[in-house]
Short mmCIF file of C-alpha atoms in Angstrom, two decimals:
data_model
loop_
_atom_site.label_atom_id
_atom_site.label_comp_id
_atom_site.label_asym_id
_atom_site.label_seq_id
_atom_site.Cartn_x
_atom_site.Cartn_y
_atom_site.Cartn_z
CA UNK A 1 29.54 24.31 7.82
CA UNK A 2 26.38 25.36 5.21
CA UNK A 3 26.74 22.68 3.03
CA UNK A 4 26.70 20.86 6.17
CA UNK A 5 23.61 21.99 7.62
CA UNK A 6 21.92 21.74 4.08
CA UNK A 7 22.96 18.36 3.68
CA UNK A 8 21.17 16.69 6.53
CA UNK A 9 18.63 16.92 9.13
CA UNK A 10 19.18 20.20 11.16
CA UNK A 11 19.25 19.03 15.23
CA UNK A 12 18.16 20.97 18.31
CA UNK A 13 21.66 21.98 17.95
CA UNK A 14 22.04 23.07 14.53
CA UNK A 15 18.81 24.85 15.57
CA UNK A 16 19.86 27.04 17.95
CA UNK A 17 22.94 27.78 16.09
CA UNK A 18 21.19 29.02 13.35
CA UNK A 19 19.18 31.12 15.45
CA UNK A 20 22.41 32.66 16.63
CA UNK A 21 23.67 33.56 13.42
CA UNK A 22 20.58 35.01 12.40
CA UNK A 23 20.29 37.18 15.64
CA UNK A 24 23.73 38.36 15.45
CA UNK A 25 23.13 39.19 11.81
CA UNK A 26 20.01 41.17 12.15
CA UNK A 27 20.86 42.68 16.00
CA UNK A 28 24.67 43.28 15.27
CA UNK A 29 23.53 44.90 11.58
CA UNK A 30 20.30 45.41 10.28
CA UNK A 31 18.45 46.73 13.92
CA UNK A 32 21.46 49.10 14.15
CA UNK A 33 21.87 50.49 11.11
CA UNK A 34 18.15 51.48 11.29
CA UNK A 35 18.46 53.55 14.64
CA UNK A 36 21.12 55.12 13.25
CA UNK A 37 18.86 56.54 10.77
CA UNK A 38 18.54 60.44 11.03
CA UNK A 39 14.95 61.81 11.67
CA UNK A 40 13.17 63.42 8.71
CA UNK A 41 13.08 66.73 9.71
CA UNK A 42 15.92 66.94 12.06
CA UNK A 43 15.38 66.43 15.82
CA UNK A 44 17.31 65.67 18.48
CA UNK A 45 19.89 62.72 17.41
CA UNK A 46 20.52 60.53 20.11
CA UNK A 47 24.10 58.93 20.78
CA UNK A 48 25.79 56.29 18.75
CA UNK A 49 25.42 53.73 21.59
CA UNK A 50 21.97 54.18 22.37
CA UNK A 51 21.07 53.50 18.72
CA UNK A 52 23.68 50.13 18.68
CA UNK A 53 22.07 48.92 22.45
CA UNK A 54 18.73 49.73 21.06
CA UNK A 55 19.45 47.85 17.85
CA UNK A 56 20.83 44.78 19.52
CA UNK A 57 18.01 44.61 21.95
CA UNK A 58 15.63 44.12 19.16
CA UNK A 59 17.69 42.02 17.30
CA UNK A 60 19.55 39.50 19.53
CA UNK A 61 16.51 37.96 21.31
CA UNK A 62 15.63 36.09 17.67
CA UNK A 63 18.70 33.75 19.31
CA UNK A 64 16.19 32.14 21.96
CA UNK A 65 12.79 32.57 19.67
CA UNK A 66 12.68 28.42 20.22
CA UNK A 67 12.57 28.81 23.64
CA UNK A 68 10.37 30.89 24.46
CA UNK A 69 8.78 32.20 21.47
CA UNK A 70 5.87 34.29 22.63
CA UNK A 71 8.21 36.21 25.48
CA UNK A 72 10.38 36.91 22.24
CA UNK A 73 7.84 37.92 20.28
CA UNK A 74 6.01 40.80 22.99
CA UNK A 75 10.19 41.71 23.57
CA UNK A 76 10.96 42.71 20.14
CA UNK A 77 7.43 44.31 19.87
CA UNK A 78 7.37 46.43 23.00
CA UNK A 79 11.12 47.01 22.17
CA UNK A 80 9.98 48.54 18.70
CA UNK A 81 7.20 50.48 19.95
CA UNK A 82 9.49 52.11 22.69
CA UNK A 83 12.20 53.10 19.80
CA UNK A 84 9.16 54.53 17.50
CA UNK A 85 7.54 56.86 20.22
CA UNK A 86 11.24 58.24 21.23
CA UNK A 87 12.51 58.50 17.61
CA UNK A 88 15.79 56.23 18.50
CA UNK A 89 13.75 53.91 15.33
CA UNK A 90 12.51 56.51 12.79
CA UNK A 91 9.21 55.35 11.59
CA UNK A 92 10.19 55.09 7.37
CA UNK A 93 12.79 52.69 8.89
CA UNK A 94 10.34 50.63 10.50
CA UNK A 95 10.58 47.71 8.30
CA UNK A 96 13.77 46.24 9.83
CA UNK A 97 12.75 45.84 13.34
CA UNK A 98 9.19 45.04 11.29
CA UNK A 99 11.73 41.66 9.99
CA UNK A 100 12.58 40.76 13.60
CA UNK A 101 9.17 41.30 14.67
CA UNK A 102 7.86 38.64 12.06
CA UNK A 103 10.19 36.15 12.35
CA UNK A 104 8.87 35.82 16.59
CA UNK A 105 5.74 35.88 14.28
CA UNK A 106 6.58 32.62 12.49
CA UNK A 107 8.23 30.94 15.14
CA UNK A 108 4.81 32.11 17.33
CA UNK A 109 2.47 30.43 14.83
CA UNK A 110 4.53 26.90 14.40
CA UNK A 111 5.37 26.34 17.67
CA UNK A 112 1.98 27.63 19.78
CA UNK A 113 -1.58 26.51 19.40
CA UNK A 114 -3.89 28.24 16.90
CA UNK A 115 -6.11 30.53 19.42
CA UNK A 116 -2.95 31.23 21.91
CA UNK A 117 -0.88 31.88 18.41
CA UNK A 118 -3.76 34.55 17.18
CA UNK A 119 -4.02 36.13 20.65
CA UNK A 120 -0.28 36.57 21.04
CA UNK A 121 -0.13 37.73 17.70
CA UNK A 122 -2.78 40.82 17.60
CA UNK A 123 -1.11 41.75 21.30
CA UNK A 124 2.34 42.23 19.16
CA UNK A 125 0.48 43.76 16.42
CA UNK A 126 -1.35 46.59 18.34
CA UNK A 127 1.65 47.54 20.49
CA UNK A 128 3.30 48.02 17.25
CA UNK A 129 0.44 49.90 15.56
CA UNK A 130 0.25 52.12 18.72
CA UNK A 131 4.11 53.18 17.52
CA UNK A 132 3.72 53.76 14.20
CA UNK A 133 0.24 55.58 15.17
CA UNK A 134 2.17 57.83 17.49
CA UNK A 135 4.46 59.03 14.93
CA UNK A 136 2.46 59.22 11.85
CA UNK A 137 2.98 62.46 10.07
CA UNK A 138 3.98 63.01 6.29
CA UNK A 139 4.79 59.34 5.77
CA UNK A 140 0.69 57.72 6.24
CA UNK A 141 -2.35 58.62 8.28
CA UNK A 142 -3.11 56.69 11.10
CA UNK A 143 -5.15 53.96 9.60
CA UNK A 144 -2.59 54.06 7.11
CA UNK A 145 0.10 53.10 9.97
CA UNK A 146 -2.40 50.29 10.94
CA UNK A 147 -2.20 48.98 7.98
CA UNK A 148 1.62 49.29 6.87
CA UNK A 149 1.78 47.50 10.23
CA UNK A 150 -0.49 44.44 9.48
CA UNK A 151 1.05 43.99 5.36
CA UNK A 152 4.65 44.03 7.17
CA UNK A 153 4.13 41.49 10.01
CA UNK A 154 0.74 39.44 9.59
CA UNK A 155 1.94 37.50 6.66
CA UNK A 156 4.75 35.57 8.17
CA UNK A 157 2.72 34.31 11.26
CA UNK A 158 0.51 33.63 8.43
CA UNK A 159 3.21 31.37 6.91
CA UNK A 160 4.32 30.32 10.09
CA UNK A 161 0.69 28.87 10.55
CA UNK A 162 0.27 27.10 7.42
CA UNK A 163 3.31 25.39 7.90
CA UNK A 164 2.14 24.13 11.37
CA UNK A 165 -1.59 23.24 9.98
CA UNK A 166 0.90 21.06 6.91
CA UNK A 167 2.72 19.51 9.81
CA UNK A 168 -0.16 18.65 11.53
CA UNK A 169 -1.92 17.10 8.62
CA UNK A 170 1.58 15.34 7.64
CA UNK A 171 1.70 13.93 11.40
CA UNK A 172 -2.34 12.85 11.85
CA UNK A 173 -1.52 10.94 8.11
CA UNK A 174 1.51 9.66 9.30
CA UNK A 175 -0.12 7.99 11.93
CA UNK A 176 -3.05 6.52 10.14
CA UNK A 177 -0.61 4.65 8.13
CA UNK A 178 0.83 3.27 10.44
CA UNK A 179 -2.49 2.36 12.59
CA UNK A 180 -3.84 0.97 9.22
CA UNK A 181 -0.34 -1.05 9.00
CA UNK A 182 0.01 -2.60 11.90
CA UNK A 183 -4.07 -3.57 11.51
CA UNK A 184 -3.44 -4.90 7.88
CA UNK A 185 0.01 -7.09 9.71
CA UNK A 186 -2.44 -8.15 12.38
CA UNK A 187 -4.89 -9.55 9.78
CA UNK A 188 -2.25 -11.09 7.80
CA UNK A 189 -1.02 -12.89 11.25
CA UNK A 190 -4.20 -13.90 12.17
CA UNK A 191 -5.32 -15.26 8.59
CA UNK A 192 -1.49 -17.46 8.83
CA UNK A 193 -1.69 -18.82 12.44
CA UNK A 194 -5.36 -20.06 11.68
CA UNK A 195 -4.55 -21.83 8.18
CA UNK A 196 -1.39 -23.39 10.23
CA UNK A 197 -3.18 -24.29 13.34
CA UNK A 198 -6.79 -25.05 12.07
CA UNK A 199 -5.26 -27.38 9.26
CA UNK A 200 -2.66 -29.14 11.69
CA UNK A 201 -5.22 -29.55 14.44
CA UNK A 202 -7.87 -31.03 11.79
CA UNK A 203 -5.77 -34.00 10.89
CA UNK A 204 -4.13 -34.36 14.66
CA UNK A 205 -7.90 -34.64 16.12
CA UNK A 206 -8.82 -37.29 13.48
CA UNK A 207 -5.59 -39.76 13.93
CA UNK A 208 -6.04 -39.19 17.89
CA UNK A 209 -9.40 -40.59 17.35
CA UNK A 210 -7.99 -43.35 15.07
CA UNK A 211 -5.42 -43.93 17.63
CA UNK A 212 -7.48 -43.94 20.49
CA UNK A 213 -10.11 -46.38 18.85
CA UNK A 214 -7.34 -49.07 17.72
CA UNK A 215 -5.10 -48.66 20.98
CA UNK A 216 -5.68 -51.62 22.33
CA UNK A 217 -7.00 -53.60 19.14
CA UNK A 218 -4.43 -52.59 16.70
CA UNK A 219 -1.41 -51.34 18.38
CA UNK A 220 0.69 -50.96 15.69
CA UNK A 221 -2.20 -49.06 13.80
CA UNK A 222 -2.19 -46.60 17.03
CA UNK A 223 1.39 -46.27 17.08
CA UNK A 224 1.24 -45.22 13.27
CA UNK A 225 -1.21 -42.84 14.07
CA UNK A 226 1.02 -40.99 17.03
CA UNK A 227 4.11 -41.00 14.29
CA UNK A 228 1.60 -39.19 12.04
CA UNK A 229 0.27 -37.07 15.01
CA UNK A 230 4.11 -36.19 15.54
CA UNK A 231 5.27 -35.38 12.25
CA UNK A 232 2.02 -32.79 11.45
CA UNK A 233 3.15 -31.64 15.20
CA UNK A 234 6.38 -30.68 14.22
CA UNK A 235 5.79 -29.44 10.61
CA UNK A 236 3.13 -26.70 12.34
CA UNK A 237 5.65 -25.85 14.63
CA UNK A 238 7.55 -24.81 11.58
CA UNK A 239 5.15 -23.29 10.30
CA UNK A 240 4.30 -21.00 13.80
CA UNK A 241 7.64 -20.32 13.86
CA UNK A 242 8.25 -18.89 10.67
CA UNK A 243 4.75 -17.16 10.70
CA UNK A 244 6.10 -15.77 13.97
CA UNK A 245 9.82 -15.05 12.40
CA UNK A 246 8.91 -12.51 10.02
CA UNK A 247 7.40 -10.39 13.17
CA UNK A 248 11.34 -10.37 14.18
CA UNK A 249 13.29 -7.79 12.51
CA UNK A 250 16.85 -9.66 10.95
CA UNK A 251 15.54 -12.89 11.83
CA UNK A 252 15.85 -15.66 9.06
CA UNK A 253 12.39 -17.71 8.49
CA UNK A 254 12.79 -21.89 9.40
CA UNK A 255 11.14 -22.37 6.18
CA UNK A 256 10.24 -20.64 2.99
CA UNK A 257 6.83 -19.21 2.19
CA UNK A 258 4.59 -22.12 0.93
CA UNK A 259 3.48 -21.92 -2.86
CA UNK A 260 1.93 -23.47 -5.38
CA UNK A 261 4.94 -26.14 -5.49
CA UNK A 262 4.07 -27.73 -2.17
CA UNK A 263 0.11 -28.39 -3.09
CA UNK A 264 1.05 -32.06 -3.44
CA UNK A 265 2.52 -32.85 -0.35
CA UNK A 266 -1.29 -30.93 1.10
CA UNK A 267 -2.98 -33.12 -1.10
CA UNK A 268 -0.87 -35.74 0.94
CA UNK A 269 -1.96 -34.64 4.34
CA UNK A 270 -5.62 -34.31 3.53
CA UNK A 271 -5.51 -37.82 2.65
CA UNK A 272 -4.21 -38.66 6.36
CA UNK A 273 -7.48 -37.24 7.34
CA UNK A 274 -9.37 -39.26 5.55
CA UNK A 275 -10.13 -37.34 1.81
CA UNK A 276 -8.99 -38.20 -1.36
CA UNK A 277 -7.69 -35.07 -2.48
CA UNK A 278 -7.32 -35.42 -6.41
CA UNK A 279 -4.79 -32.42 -7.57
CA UNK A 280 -4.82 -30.57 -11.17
CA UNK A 281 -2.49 -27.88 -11.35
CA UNK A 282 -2.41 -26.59 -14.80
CA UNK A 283 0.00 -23.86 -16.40
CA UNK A 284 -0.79 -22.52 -19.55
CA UNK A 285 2.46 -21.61 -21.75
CA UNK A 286 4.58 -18.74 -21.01
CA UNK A 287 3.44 -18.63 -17.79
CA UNK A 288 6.55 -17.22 -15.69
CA UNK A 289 6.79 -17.63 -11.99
CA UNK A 290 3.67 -16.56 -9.84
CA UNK A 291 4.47 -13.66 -7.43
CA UNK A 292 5.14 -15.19 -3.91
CA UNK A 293 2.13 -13.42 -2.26
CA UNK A 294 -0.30 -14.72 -4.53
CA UNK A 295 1.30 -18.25 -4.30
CA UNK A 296 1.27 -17.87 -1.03
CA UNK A 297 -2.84 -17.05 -1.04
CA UNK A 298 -3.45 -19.91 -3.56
CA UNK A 299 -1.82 -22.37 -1.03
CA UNK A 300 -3.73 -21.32 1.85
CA UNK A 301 -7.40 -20.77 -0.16
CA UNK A 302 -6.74 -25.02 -1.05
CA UNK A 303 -5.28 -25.47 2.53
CA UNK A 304 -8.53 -24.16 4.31
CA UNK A 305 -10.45 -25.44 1.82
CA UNK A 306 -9.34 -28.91 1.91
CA UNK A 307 -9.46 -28.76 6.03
CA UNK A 308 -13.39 -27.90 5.98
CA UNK A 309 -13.94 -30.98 3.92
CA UNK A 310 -11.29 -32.97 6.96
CA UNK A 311 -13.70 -31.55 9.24
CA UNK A 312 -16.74 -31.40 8.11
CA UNK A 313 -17.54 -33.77 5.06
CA UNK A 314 -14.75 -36.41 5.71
CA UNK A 315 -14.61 -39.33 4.36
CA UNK A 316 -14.81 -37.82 1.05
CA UNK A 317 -13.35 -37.38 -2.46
CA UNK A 318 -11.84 -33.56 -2.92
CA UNK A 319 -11.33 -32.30 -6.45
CA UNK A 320 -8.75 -29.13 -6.34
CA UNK A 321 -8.16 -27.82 -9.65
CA UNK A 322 -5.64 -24.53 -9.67
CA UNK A 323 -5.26 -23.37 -13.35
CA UNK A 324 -2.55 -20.81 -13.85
CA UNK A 325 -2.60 -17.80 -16.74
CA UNK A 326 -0.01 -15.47 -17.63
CA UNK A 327 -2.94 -12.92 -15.65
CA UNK A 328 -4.25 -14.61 -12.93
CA UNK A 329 -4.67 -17.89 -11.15
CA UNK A 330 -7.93 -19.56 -10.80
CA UNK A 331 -8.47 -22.10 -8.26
CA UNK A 332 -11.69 -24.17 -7.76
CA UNK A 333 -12.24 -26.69 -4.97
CA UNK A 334 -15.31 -28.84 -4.87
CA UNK A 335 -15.83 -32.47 -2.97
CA UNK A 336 -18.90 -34.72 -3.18
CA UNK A 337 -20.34 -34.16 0.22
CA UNK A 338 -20.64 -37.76 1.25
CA UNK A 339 -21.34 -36.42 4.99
CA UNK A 340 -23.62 -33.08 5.25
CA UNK A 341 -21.89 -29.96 5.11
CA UNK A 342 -22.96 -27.65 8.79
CA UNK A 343 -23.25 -24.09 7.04
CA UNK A 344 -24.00 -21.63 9.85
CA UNK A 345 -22.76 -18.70 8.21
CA UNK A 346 -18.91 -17.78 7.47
CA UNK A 347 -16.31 -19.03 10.01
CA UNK A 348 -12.87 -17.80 10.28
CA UNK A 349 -11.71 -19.93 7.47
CA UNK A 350 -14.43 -18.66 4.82
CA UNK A 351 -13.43 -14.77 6.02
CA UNK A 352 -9.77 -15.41 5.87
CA UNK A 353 -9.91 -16.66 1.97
CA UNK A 354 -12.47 -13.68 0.87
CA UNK A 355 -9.81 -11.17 2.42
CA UNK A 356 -6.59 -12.91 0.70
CA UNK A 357 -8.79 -12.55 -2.62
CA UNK A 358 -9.96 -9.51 -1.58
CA UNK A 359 -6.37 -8.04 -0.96
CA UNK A 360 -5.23 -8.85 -4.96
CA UNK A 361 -8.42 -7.55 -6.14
CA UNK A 362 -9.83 -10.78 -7.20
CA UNK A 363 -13.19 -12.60 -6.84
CA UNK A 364 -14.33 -15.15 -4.56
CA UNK A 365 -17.54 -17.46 -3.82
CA UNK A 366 -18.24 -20.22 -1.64
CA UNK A 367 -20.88 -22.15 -0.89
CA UNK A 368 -23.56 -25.68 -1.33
CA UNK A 369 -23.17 -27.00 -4.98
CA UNK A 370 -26.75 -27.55 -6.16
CA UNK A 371 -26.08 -31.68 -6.25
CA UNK A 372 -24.62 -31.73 -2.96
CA UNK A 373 -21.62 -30.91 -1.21
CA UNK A 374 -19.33 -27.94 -1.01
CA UNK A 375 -17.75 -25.89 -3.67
CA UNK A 376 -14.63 -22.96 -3.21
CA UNK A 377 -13.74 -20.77 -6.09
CA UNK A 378 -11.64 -17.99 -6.68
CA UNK A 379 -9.44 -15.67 -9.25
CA UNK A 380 -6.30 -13.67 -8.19
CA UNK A 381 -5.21 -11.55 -10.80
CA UNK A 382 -1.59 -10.39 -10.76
CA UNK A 383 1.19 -8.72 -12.74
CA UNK A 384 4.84 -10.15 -13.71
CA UNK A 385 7.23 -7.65 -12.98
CA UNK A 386 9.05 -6.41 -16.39
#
């Protein structure tokens, strides 16, 4: 049953049962055996029983010290000072019911609040002191029963309260990580669902527009519009619902995690909108494979980047040039601004990219290019796993 309890997280259970053991141990034997202790200089010796019921009543309480730890505490205390003054507990025996005394201590100081824990405490404390004051004689003075008093008892509340403070601190840290967690998985769900939806939305607004201009014109221009409108459709609903998966636990994605593979078929949407999107994806040699996340970044720095020239500049001509080193990938996206580009500080899209750069520790700028249009750059550094 030890290597049982040692092996694994103790329960309420185990607890208590511990606690049982240990009052037993220290009630049944070590309180006893210190009553039974003669007085120095003779006296009258009180009978075997007494010393056993007064031994067990300091002892056995330890057994509910969980429970009600500050009742157990002023129990064993006033129980202590009681078999001082009558001599049932000779005073140079004092340290064993002094042991039961500061474990009600510990458990005081881990289990109670800091200024209820101190007050309980010095209440314990001076009842005991009074005992040990009472029957000072060749053994101490009085302030030297004081202070065998505090040195025998005060340090294990001590412990008790450190231990509570490093629980505390454990707990408060504990819960900043996960605050700080479930703020970083927010982010990252926000920064997906807008790259899905704003890029989708882009190129379903511009063939909508198409379609609606050509309905009755060019029908069979409209209807390729709505076939385009209803693939993108259904593609960002793939998308949503694997951004969406990954938030449920032992659920399989629809789709795997976009990379630097799928730029082309991008490139192939933008053009739907209306920009020539001219792709240069170079890999220098011995370039391994990229790690997934900052695939995953690259993609959607080019996606957003691409849809702000959709939106804003299109038509246009889009140069995206992603240039991958065995230590980082650079990627650089500029277009020729054939319509003016609306800068009214960053949107979503230009704070999304800054924090996936921002999150490998790379560098990012964005902004005019001095002979007009837009330009997007950015480095994300990474490391290949050995």
């Amino acid at each position: 049953m030890t290597a049982l309890l040692l092996t694994r997280r103790l329960r309420p259970m185990d607890l208590y049962l511990v606690d049982a053991v240990l009052a037993l141990a220290v009630g049944g034997f070590l309180c006893p055996y210190a009553a039974l202790e003669s007085p120095l200089h003779g006296g009258v010796r009180e009978p075997l029983w007494v010393s056993v019921l007064v031994g067990m009543a300091l002892g056995l309480p330890l057994a509910v010290r969980r429970r009600w730890p500050i009742t157990v505490a002023f129990v064993i205390s006033a129980g202590t000072t009681g078999a001082l003054v009558t001599g049932v507990v000779p005073n140079f025996a004092a340290a064993a019911p002094a042991f039961a005394i500061g474990l009600s201590f510990y458990t005081v100081a881990t289990s109670t609040a800091t200024r209820r824990s101190v007050l309980s405490a010095a209440g314990c404390l001076a009842l005991v002191s009074v005992g040990l004051v009472l029957t000072a004689g060749d053994l101490w003075s009085r302030t030297g029963a004081v202070v065998y008093a505090t040195v025998m008892i005060a340090p294990a509340w001590l412990i008790g309260w450190l231990l509570r403070e490093r629980r505390a601190l454990a707990a408060r840290q504990s819960d900043h990580l996960v605050r700080q967690a479930a703020t970083e998985e927010r982010l990252r769900v926000a920064r997906e669902l807008h790259d899905v939806v704003a890029h989708t939305l882009s190129l379903i607004v511009v063939k909508a527009a198409v379609a609606n201009h050509v309905a009755e014109a060019d029908p069979r221009e409209a209807g390729a519009a709505l076939r385009v409108i209803e693939e993108t459709s259904r593609n960002a609903l793939t998308d949503v619902r694997r951004v969406l998966g990954v938030l449920r636990a032992g659920t399989t994605p629809y789709a795997p995690t976009p990379g630097l593979d799928e730029l082309p078929a991008l490139a192939r949407q933008a053009a739907i909108g209306g920009v020539d999107v001219r792709l240069d994806v170079r890999r220098e040699e011995a370039v391994g494979a990229v790690p997934e996340s900052v695939g995953l970044a690259v993609y959607r720095i080019v996606q957003e980047a691409v849809t702000n020239v959709v939106k804003h500049a299109a038509p246009a001509a889009c140069h995206a040039m992603v240039t991958v080193t065995p230590a980082e990938v650079r990627v650089e996206v500029t277009d020729d601004g054939r319509r003016p580009v609306l800068v009214g500080g960053e949107g979503h899209g230009l704070i999304g990219m800054r924090e996936r750069v921002a999150l490998h520790g790379g560098e990012f700028c964005a902004g005019p290019r001095s002979d007009g249009g837009f330009a997007v750059t950015a480095s994300l550094p990474y490391r290949v796993a050995a």
